[in-house]
mmCIF file of C-alpha atoms in Angstrom:
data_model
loop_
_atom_site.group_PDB
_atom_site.id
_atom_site.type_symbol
_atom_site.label_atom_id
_atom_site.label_comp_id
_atom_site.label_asym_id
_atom_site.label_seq_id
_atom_site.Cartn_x
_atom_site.Cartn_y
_atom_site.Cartn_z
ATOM 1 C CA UNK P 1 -12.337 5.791 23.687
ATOM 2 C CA UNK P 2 -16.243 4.782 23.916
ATOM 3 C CA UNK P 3 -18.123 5.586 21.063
ATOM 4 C CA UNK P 4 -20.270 8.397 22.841
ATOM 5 C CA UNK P 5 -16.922 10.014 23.440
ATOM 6 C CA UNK P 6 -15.512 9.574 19.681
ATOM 7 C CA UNK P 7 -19.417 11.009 18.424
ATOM 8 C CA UNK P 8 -18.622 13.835 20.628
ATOM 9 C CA UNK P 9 -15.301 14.547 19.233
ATOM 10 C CA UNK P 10 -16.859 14.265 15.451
ATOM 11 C CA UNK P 11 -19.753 16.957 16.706
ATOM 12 C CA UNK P 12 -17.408 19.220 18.128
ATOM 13 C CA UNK P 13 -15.072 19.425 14.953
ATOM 14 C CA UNK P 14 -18.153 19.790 12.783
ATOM 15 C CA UNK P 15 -19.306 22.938 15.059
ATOM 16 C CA UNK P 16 -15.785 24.062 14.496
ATOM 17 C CA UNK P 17 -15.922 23.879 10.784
ATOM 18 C CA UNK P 18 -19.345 25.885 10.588
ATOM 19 C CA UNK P 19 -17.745 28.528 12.802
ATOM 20 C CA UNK P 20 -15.042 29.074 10.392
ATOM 21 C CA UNK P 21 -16.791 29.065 7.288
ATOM 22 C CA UNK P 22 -19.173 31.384 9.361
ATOM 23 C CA UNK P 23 -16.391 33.861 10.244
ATOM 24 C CA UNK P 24 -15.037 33.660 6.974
ATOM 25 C CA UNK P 25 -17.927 34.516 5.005
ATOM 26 C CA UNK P 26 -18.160 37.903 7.328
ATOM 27 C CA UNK P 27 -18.287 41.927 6.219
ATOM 28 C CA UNK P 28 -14.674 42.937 6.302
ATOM 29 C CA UNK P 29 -15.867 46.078 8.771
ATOM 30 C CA UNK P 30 -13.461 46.578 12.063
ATOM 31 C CA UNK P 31 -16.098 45.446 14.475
ATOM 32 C CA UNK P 32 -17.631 42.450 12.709
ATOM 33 C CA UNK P 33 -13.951 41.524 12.605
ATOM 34 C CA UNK P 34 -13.301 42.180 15.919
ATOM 35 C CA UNK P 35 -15.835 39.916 16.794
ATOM 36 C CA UNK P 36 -15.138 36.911 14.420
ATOM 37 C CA UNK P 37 -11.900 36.828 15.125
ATOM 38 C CA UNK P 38 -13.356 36.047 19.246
ATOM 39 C CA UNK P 39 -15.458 33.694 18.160
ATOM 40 C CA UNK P 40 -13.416 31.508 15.855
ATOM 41 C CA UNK P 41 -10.798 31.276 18.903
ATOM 42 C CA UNK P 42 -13.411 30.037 21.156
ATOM 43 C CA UNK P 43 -15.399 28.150 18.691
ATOM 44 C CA UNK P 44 -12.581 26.231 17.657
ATOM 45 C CA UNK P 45 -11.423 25.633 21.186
ATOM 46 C CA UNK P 46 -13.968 23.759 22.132
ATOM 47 C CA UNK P 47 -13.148 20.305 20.101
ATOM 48 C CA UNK P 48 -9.483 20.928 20.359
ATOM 49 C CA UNK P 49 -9.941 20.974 24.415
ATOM 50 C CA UNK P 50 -12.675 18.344 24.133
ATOM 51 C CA UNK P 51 -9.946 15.945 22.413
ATOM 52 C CA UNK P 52 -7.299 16.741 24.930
ATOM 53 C CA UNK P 53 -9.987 16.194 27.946
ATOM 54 C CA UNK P 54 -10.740 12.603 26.394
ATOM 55 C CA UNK P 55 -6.422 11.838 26.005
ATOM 56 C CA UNK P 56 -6.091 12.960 29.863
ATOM 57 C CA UNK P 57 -3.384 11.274 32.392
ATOM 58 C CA UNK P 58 -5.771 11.247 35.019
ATOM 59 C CA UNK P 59 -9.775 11.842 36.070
ATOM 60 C CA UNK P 60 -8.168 15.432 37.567
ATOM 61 C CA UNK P 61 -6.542 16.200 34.619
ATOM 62 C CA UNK P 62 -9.675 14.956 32.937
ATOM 63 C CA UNK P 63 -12.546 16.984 34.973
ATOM 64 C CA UNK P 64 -9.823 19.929 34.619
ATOM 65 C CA UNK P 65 -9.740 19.732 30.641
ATOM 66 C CA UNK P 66 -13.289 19.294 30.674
ATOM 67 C CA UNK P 67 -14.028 22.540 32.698
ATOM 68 C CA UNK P 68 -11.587 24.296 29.801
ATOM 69 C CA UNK P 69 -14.116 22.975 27.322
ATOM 70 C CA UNK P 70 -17.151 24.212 29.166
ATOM 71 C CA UNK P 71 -15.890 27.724 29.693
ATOM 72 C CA UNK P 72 -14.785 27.917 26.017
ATOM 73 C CA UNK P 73 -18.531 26.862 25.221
ATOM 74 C CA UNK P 74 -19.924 29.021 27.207
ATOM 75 C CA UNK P 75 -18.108 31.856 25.449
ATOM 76 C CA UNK P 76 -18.848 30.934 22.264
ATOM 77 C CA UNK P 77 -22.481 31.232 23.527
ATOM 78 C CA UNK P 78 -21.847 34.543 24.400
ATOM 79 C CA UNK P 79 -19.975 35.420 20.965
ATOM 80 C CA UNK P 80 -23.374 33.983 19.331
ATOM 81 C CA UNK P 81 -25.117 35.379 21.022
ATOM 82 C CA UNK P 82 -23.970 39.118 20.262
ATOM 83 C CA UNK P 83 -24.058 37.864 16.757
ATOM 84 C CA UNK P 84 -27.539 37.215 16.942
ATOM 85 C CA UNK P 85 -28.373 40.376 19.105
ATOM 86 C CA UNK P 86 -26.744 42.523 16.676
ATOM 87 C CA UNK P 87 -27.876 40.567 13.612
ATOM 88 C CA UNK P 88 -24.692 39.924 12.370
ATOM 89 C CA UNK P 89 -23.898 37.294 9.754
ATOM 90 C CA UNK P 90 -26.458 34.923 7.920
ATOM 91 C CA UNK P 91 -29.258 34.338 9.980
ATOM 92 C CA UNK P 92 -30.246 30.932 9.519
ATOM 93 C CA UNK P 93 -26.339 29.449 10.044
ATOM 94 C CA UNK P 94 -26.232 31.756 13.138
ATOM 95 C CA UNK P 95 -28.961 30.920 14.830
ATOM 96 C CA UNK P 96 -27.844 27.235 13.670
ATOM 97 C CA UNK P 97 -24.729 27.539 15.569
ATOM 98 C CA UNK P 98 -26.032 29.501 18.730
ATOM 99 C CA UNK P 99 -28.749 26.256 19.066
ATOM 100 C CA UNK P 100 -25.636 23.938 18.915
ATOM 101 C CA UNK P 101 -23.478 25.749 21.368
ATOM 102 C CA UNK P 102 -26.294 25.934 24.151
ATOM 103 C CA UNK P 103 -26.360 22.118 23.945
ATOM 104 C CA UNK P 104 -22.821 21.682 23.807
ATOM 105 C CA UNK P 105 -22.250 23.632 26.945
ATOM 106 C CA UNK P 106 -24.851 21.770 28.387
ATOM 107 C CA UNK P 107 -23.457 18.455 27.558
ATOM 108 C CA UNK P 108 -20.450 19.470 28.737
ATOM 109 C CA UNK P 109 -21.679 20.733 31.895
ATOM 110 C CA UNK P 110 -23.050 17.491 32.486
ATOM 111 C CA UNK P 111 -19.987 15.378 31.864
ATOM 112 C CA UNK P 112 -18.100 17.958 33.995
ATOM 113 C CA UNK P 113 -20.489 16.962 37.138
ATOM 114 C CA UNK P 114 -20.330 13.911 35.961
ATOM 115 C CA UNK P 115 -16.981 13.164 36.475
ATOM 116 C CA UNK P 116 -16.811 15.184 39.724
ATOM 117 C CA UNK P 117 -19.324 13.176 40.947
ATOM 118 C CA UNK P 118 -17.322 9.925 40.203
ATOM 119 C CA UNK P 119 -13.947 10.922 41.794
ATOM 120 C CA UNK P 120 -15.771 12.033 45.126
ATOM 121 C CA UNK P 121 -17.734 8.176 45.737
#
């Protein structure tokens, strides 16, 4: 693995870690539970698939795992984004986190066309 792929992988489980302690320090009300509970599964996803992507058997299983990690950023964007909307959770962390999942999709997006790119030439 090259060591812009390994960074990636130590970015994405550090985004993962802020998400759960994020989650976890949430009101115990239904909806703001609801909601957590959406964005940890995404939130998380997104390093887990990443790490997958980077252990795939070929570049189509590759650019496939990668789209899995781009839709599963771009949900967490959403998630943050009603966070942030609603002004749920701390502010500072949240608006932390939605800043860090706009350039994760975005890197993600980019490797994704990327590697699309590559298997057409």
């Amino acid at each position: 693995m090259n060591p812009e792929s390994a960074e990636l992988e130590r970015r994405t489980k550090a985004f993962a870690l802020r998400i759960i302690r994020f989650v976890g320090a949430l009101s115990k009300e239904r909806t703001t539970q609801v909601l957590g509970t959406q964005l940890l599964k995404a939130g998380t996803s997104i390093g887990a698939n990443y790490r997958e992507a980077n252990r795939a058997e070929s570049r189509d299983d590759f650019i496939h795992k990668v789209g899995i990690v781009e839709k599963e950023a771009a949900e967490t964007q959403y998630w943050l984004e009603l966070f942030e909307e609603a002004r749920i959770g701390n502010e500072d962390e949240r608006k932390w986190l939605l800043q860090e999942a706009t350039e994760l999709l975005a890197i993600f997006t980019r490797i994704g066309k990327t590697a699309k790119a590559r298997r057409s030439r």
